[in-house]
CSV table of C-alpha atoms in Angstrom, one decimal:
chain,number,residue,atom,x,y,z
A,1,UNK,CA,20.0,-7.1,4.3
A,2,UNK,CA,19.8,-10.6,6.9
A,3,UNK,CA,16.4,-12.1,8.1
A,4,UNK,CA,14.6,-10.3,5.0
A,5,UNK,CA,10.8,-11.2,5.4
A,6,UNK,CA,8.7,-9.3,2.3
A,7,UNK,CA,5.0,-8.9,3.0
A,8,UNK,CA,3.0,-8.3,0.5
A,9,UNK,CA,-0.8,-6.7,1.0
A,10,UNK,CA,-3.3,-7.1,-1.6
A,11,UNK,CA,-6.5,-5.0,-2.4
A,12,UNK,CA,-9.5,-6.0,-4.7
A,13,UNK,CA,-9.4,-8.8,-6.0
A,14,UNK,CA,-5.6,-9.8,-5.2
A,15,UNK,CA,-6.3,-10.6,-1.4
A,16,UNK,CA,-7.9,-14.1,-2.6
A,17,UNK,CA,-5.3,-14.7,-5.6
A,18,UNK,CA,-2.3,-14.1,-3.2
A,19,UNK,CA,-3.1,-17.4,-2.5
A,20,UNK,CA,-1.3,-19.0,-5.5
A,21,UNK,CA,1.7,-18.2,-3.9
A,22,UNK,CA,2.0,-20.6,-1.3
A,23,UNK,CA,0.5,-22.4,1.4
A,24,UNK,CA,1.7,-21.5,4.8
A,25,UNK,CA,0.9,-20.8,8.5
A,26,UNK,CA,-2.1,-18.5,10.0
A,27,UNK,CA,-1.2,-15.8,12.0
A,28,UNK,CA,-3.7,-13.9,14.3
A,29,UNK,CA,-1.7,-11.4,16.1
A,30,UNK,CA,-2.9,-9.3,19.0
A,31,UNK,CA,-1.9,-5.4,18.5
A,32,UNK,CA,-2.0,-2.6,20.1
A,33,UNK,CA,-4.8,-1.3,17.6
A,34,UNK,CA,-6.9,-3.7,17.4
A,35,UNK,CA,-7.3,-6.9,15.3
A,36,UNK,CA,-5.5,-6.7,11.8
A,37,UNK,CA,-7.8,-7.4,8.7
A,38,UNK,CA,-7.4,-11.2,8.8
A,39,UNK,CA,-5.4,-13.6,9.7
A,40,UNK,CA,-1.2,-13.0,8.2
A,41,UNK,CA,0.1,-16.5,6.4
A,42,UNK,CA,3.7,-16.4,6.3
A,43,UNK,CA,5.0,-18.9,3.9
A,44,UNK,CA,8.4,-19.0,1.6
A,45,UNK,CA,8.0,-17.7,-2.0
A,46,UNK,CA,11.6,-19.2,-4.0
A,47,UNK,CA,12.9,-19.9,-1.0
A,48,UNK,CA,12.3,-16.2,0.5
A,49,UNK,CA,10.0,-15.7,3.2
A,50,UNK,CA,6.8,-13.8,2.7
A,51,UNK,CA,3.8,-12.6,4.8
A,52,UNK,CA,0.2,-12.4,3.1
A,53,UNK,CA,-1.9,-10.0,4.3
A,54,UNK,CA,-5.4,-9.2,2.1
A,55,UNK,CA,-6.5,-5.7,3.2
A,56,UNK,CA,-10.0,-5.7,2.8
A,57,UNK,CA,-10.4,-8.7,4.9
A,58,UNK,CA,-12.1,-12.5,4.3
A,59,UNK,CA,-14.6,-11.7,1.7
A,60,UNK,CA,-13.9,-7.7,1.4
A,61,UNK,CA,-15.8,-7.0,4.7
A,62,UNK,CA,-13.3,-3.7,5.5
A,63,UNK,CA,-14.3,-0.3,3.4
A,64,UNK,CA,-11.3,1.5,2.9
A,65,UNK,CA,-12.2,3.7,5.9
A,66,UNK,CA,-12.4,1.0,8.2
A,67,UNK,CA,-9.0,-1.2,7.3
A,68,UNK,CA,-7.1,-1.6,10.3
A,69,UNK,CA,-4.1,0.3,8.9
A,70,UNK,CA,-2.0,0.9,12.5
A,71,UNK,CA,-3.0,-3.0,13.4
A,72,UNK,CA,-1.7,-4.5,10.0
A,73,UNK,CA,1.6,-2.8,9.6
A,74,UNK,CA,2.3,-3.4,13.5
A,75,UNK,CA,1.7,-7.0,13.2
A,76,UNK,CA,3.8,-6.9,9.9
A,77,UNK,CA,6.7,-5.6,11.8
A,78,UNK,CA,6.2,-7.8,14.8
A,79,UNK,CA,6.9,-10.6,12.1
A,80,UNK,CA,9.7,-9.3,11.2
A,81,UNK,CA,8.5,-7.6,7.3
A,82,UNK,CA,11.3,-5.5,6.7
A,83,UNK,CA,9.7,-4.8,2.9
A,84,UNK,CA,6.1,-4.2,1.7
A,85,UNK,CA,5.3,-4.6,-2.3
A,86,UNK,CA,1.6,-3.5,-2.0
A,87,UNK,CA,-1.3,-3.6,-4.6
A,88,UNK,CA,-4.4,-2.2,-4.7
A,89,UNK,CA,-7.7,-0.8,-7.5
A,90,UNK,CA,-7.3,2.3,-8.9
A,91,UNK,CA,-8.9,4.7,-11.2
A,92,UNK,CA,-6.5,6.2,-14.2
A,93,UNK,CA,-7.0,10.3,-14.8
A,94,UNK,CA,-4.7,10.0,-18.0
A,95,UNK,CA,-5.8,8.8,-21.4
A,96,UNK,CA,-2.8,6.8,-21.5
A,97,UNK,CA,-2.6,4.8,-18.0
A,98,UNK,CA,-5.4,2.2,-19.7
A,99,UNK,CA,-7.2,-0.5,-17.8
A,100,UNK,CA,-5.5,-3.7,-17.2
A,101,UNK,CA,-2.2,-1.9,-16.9
A,102,UNK,CA,-0.1,-1.7,-14.1
A,103,UNK,CA,1.6,1.3,-12.7
A,104,UNK,CA,4.2,2.0,-10.5
A,105,UNK,CA,3.7,5.7,-8.5
A,106,UNK,CA,5.9,7.8,-7.0
A,107,UNK,CA,4.4,9.9,-5.3
A,108,UNK,CA,0.9,10.9,-3.1
A,109,UNK,CA,-1.4,13.2,-2.1
A,110,UNK,CA,-3.7,12.4,0.6
A,111,UNK,CA,-7.2,13.1,1.2
A,112,UNK,CA,-8.1,11.2,3.5
A,113,UNK,CA,-9.5,12.5,7.4
A,114,UNK,CA,-11.5,9.9,9.1
A,115,UNK,CA,-8.0,7.4,9.2
A,116,UNK,CA,-5.8,7.0,11.9
A,117,UNK,CA,-2.5,8.3,10.6
A,118,UNK,CA,0.4,7.6,12.9
A,119,UNK,CA,1.4,5.2,15.7
A,120,UNK,CA,3.2,8.5,18.0
A,121,UNK,CA,-0.3,9.6,19.7
A,122,UNK,CA,1.8,9.7,22.5
A,123,UNK,CA,4.8,11.3,21.6
A,124,UNK,CA,6.1,13.9,18.8
A,125,UNK,CA,7.8,12.1,15.7
A,126,UNK,CA,8.3,13.6,12.7
A,127,UNK,CA,9.5,11.4,9.2
A,128,UNK,CA,10.9,12.2,6.5
A,129,UNK,CA,8.2,11.0,3.8
A,130,UNK,CA,9.4,13.7,0.7
A,131,UNK,CA,9.5,10.2,-1.2
A,132,UNK,CA,6.7,8.4,0.2
A,133,UNK,CA,7.8,4.9,-2.0
A,134,UNK,CA,10.9,2.9,-1.5
A,135,UNK,CA,12.9,4.0,-4.6
A,136,UNK,CA,15.0,0.1,-4.2
A,137,UNK,CA,12.0,-1.2,-3.9
A,138,UNK,CA,10.1,0.9,-7.0
A,139,UNK,CA,13.3,-0.4,-8.8
A,140,UNK,CA,12.7,-3.8,-8.2
A,141,UNK,CA,9.6,-3.4,-9.3
A,142,UNK,CA,10.8,-1.6,-12.8
A,143,UNK,CA,13.3,-4.6,-13.8
A,144,UNK,CA,11.0,-7.2,-12.7
A,145,UNK,CA,8.3,-5.9,-15.6
A,146,UNK,CA,10.7,-6.5,-18.9
A,147,UNK,CA,8.7,-9.2,-20.4
A,148,UNK,CA,5.6,-8.8,-18.7
A,149,UNK,CA,2.3,-9.3,-21.1
A,150,UNK,CA,1.3,-5.7,-20.0
A,151,UNK,CA,2.7,-2.1,-20.2
A,152,UNK,CA,4.0,-1.1,-16.6
A,153,UNK,CA,4.3,3.0,-16.3
A,154,UNK,CA,7.0,4.0,-14.0
A,155,UNK,CA,5.9,6.6,-11.9
A,156,UNK,CA,2.5,8.8,-11.5
A,157,UNK,CA,0.6,10.5,-8.5
A,158,UNK,CA,-2.2,8.6,-6.5
A,159,UNK,CA,-4.6,10.8,-4.9
A,160,UNK,CA,-6.2,8.9,-1.8
A,161,UNK,CA,-9.8,9.8,-1.4
A,162,UNK,CA,-11.5,9.2,1.9
A,163,UNK,CA,-14.5,7.3,0.0
A,164,UNK,CA,-16.2,5.2,-0.1
A,165,UNK,CA,-18.2,7.2,-2.3
A,166,UNK,CA,-16.5,7.5,-5.9
A,167,UNK,CA,-15.6,11.1,-6.8
A,168,UNK,CA,-18.1,13.5,-8.7
A,169,UNK,CA,-17.3,15.2,-12.1
A,170,UNK,CA,-16.2,18.2,-10.7
A,171,UNK,CA,-13.3,16.2,-8.1
A,172,UNK,CA,-12.1,14.1,-10.9
A,173,UNK,CA,-11.2,17.3,-13.0
A,174,UNK,CA,-9.7,19.0,-10.0
A,175,UNK,CA,-7.6,15.7,-9.4
A,176,UNK,CA,-6.6,15.9,-13.6
A,177,UNK,CA,-5.6,19.7,-13.1
A,178,UNK,CA,-3.3,18.7,-10.3
A,179,UNK,CA,-1.2,16.5,-12.6
A,180,UNK,CA,-2.3,13.5,-10.9
A,181,UNK,CA,-2.1,10.0,-12.7
A,182,UNK,CA,-4.5,7.7,-10.7
A,183,UNK,CA,-7.1,8.4,-7.8
A,184,UNK,CA,-7.8,5.6,-5.4
A,185,UNK,CA,-8.7,4.9,-1.5
A,186,UNK,CA,-5.7,2.5,0.1
A,187,UNK,CA,-2.6,3.8,-0.1
A,188,UNK,CA,-2.9,6.1,2.6
A,189,UNK,CA,-1.9,6.2,5.3
A,190,UNK,CA,-0.4,2.6,4.6
A,191,UNK,CA,2.4,3.6,3.0
A,192,UNK,CA,3.1,6.5,5.7
A,193,UNK,CA,2.7,3.9,8.4
A,194,UNK,CA,4.9,1.6,6.8
A,195,UNK,CA,7.8,4.7,7.1
A,196,UNK,CA,7.2,5.0,10.7
A,197,UNK,CA,7.8,1.3,11.1
A,198,UNK,CA,11.0,1.7,8.7
A,199,UNK,CA,9.9,-0.4,6.8
A,200,UNK,CA,10.3,-0.2,2.7
A,201,UNK,CA,7.2,0.0,0.9
A,202,UNK,CA,5.9,0.3,-2.7
A,203,UNK,CA,3.1,-0.1,-4.5
A,204,UNK,CA,1.5,-1.9,-7.7
A,205,UNK,CA,-1.6,0.2,-8.8
A,206,UNK,CA,-4.4,-1.4,-10.6
A,207,UNK,CA,-6.0,0.8,-13.2
A,208,UNK,CA,-9.8,-0.6,-13.3
A,209,UNK,CA,-11.9,2.4,-15.6
A,210,UNK,CA,-10.8,6.0,-16.5
A,211,UNK,CA,-13.1,7.6,-12.9
A,212,UNK,CA,-15.9,9.6,-14.4
A,213,UNK,CA,-13.8,12.6,-15.8
A,214,UNK,CA,-14.0,10.0,-19.3
A,215,UNK,CA,-17.6,9.7,-20.1
A,216,UNK,CA,-18.8,6.1,-20.6
A,217,UNK,CA,-20.1,5.2,-23.9
A,218,UNK,CA,-23.6,5.6,-24.0
A,219,UNK,CA,-24.8,2.0,-25.3
A,220,UNK,CA,-23.2,0.8,-22.1
A,221,UNK,CA,-25.5,0.7,-19.3
A,222,UNK,CA,-24.0,0.3,-15.4
A,223,UNK,CA,-24.7,-3.7,-15.4
A,224,UNK,CA,-22.3,-3.8,-18.0
A,225,UNK,CA,-20.0,-1.1,-16.9
A,226,UNK,CA,-19.5,-3.0,-13.8
A,227,UNK,CA,-19.0,-6.4,-15.6
A,228,UNK,CA,-16.3,-4.6,-17.5
A,229,UNK,CA,-14.6,-2.9,-14.6
A,230,UNK,CA,-14.7,-6.3,-12.4
A,231,UNK,CA,-12.9,-8.3,-15.5
A,232,UNK,CA,-10.8,-5.3,-15.5
A,233,UNK,CA,-9.5,-6.2,-12.0
A,234,UNK,CA,-9.4,-10.0,-12.9
A,235,UNK,CA,-7.0,-9.7,-15.7
A,236,UNK,CA,-5.1,-6.4,-13.6
A,237,UNK,CA,-4.7,-8.7,-10.5
A,238,UNK,CA,-3.1,-11.7,-12.3
A,239,UNK,CA,-0.4,-9.0,-14.0
A,240,UNK,CA,-0.2,-7.9,-10.6
A,241,UNK,CA,0.6,-11.3,-9.3
A,242,UNK,CA,2.9,-12.3,-12.1
A,243,UNK,CA,5.0,-8.7,-11.2
A,244,UNK,CA,5.5,-9.5,-7.7
A,245,UNK,CA,6.4,-13.0,-8.4
A,246,UNK,CA,9.2,-11.7,-10.7
A,247,UNK,CA,10.4,-8.6,-8.4
A,248,UNK,CA,11.3,-11.0,-5.4
A,249,UNK,CA,14.9,-11.8,-6.7
A,250,UNK,CA,15.3,-8.2,-7.6
A,251,UNK,CA,13.5,-7.2,-4.0
A,252,UNK,CA,16.2,-9.7,-2.4
A,253,UNK,CA,19.0,-7.6,-3.8
A,254,UNK,CA,17.8,-4.8,-3.4
A,255,UNK,CA,17.7,-5.8,0.7
A,256,UNK,CA,21.6,-5.7,0.9
A,257,UNK,CA,22.3,-3.2,0.2
A,258,UNK,CA,21.3,0.1,2.6
A,259,UNK,CA,17.9,2.2,2.4
A,260,UNK,CA,17.1,5.4,4.6
A,261,UNK,CA,13.6,4.1,5.1
A,262,UNK,CA,15.2,1.3,7.2
A,263,UNK,CA,16.5,4.2,9.4
A,264,UNK,CA,13.6,6.7,9.2
A,265,UNK,CA,13.2,7.5,12.6
A,266,UNK,CA,16.6,7.9,13.5
A,267,UNK,CA,16.2,12.1,13.3
A,268,UNK,CA,12.4,11.9,13.9
A,269,UNK,CA,12.0,11.0,17.6
A,270,UNK,CA,11.5,14.3,19.4
A,271,UNK,CA,10.1,14.0,22.5
A,272,UNK,CA,12.5,13.4,25.6
A,273,UNK,CA,13.1,9.6,25.9
A,274,UNK,CA,12.6,10.1,29.6
A,275,UNK,CA,8.8,11.2,28.9
A,276,UNK,CA,8.3,8.3,27.0
A,277,UNK,CA,6.1,6.2,29.3
A,278,UNK,CA,6.2,2.5,29.9
A,279,UNK,CA,3.0,2.0,28.3
A,280,UNK,CA,4.3,3.1,25.3
A,281,UNK,CA,7.3,1.7,25.4
A,282,UNK,CA,5.9,-1.9,25.5
A,283,UNK,CA,3.1,-0.9,22.7
A,284,UNK,CA,5.8,0.4,20.4
A,285,UNK,CA,8.4,-2.5,21.2
A,286,UNK,CA,8.7,-3.7,17.7
A,287,UNK,CA,8.5,-0.1,15.9
A,288,UNK,CA,10.4,2.1,18.6
A,289,UNK,CA,12.1,-0.4,20.8
A,290,UNK,CA,15.9,-0.1,19.2
A,291,UNK,CA,15.8,3.8,19.8
A,292,UNK,CA,14.3,3.8,23.4
A,293,UNK,CA,17.0,1.0,25.4
């Protein structure tokens, strides 16, 4: 794919560590949806154009419900981003998905309710979302995982809850009964908006603990537990950065092949084009422009 640019969105811990991928130029874009989480840094990694964004902003100031997901994806699209590798800390709902390992999920259950979930408030647009993560990018991550010094699990369902509080024990057991693998707070509506923007998107999930379905050892107090979780975040973050580094050449190879993510809107716009206002056309030019000219 010509003019491919890779976006990298970091979650807990990874935002600060993304600087290890290289220094570059800061962009503070004005968007129709307000400011982004923070500056987007464009650089090159191994000759590949990359745009870096810390999801929670400098100093992790934004809780999951306050992340400006629409502004973030709009801005990345405006900068020419065609593919996104995202990461985020999660709780594990399965014994075999151990803290410090990595998971490349293939499904999502969306339980959020406070977040704007579409770019298309003023027209009817329906995109296919049966497979919420790009198969080409997931394959690139799987290929890159060979030889990584931790186990990388392929597949799994991510339950995205609103937060910012964690689950009750009953909720955690309910999510397990659904067959879900992970619980987190940030993948939605990020993944859906990426699809609306026709950007390929995949997630590297970082299990930090076993949520609350698995009782903690009685001898471990709360302070020690938090210390352990933060240690898990640090190690999993290092593993995720290494996986993303290794995945970049595979992403470039995948980008040479057509992907349905890149034409998600082709059959999704139901509103009569003549009824789309000039203001909407202006605001959504980076996303809808090619379909409204």
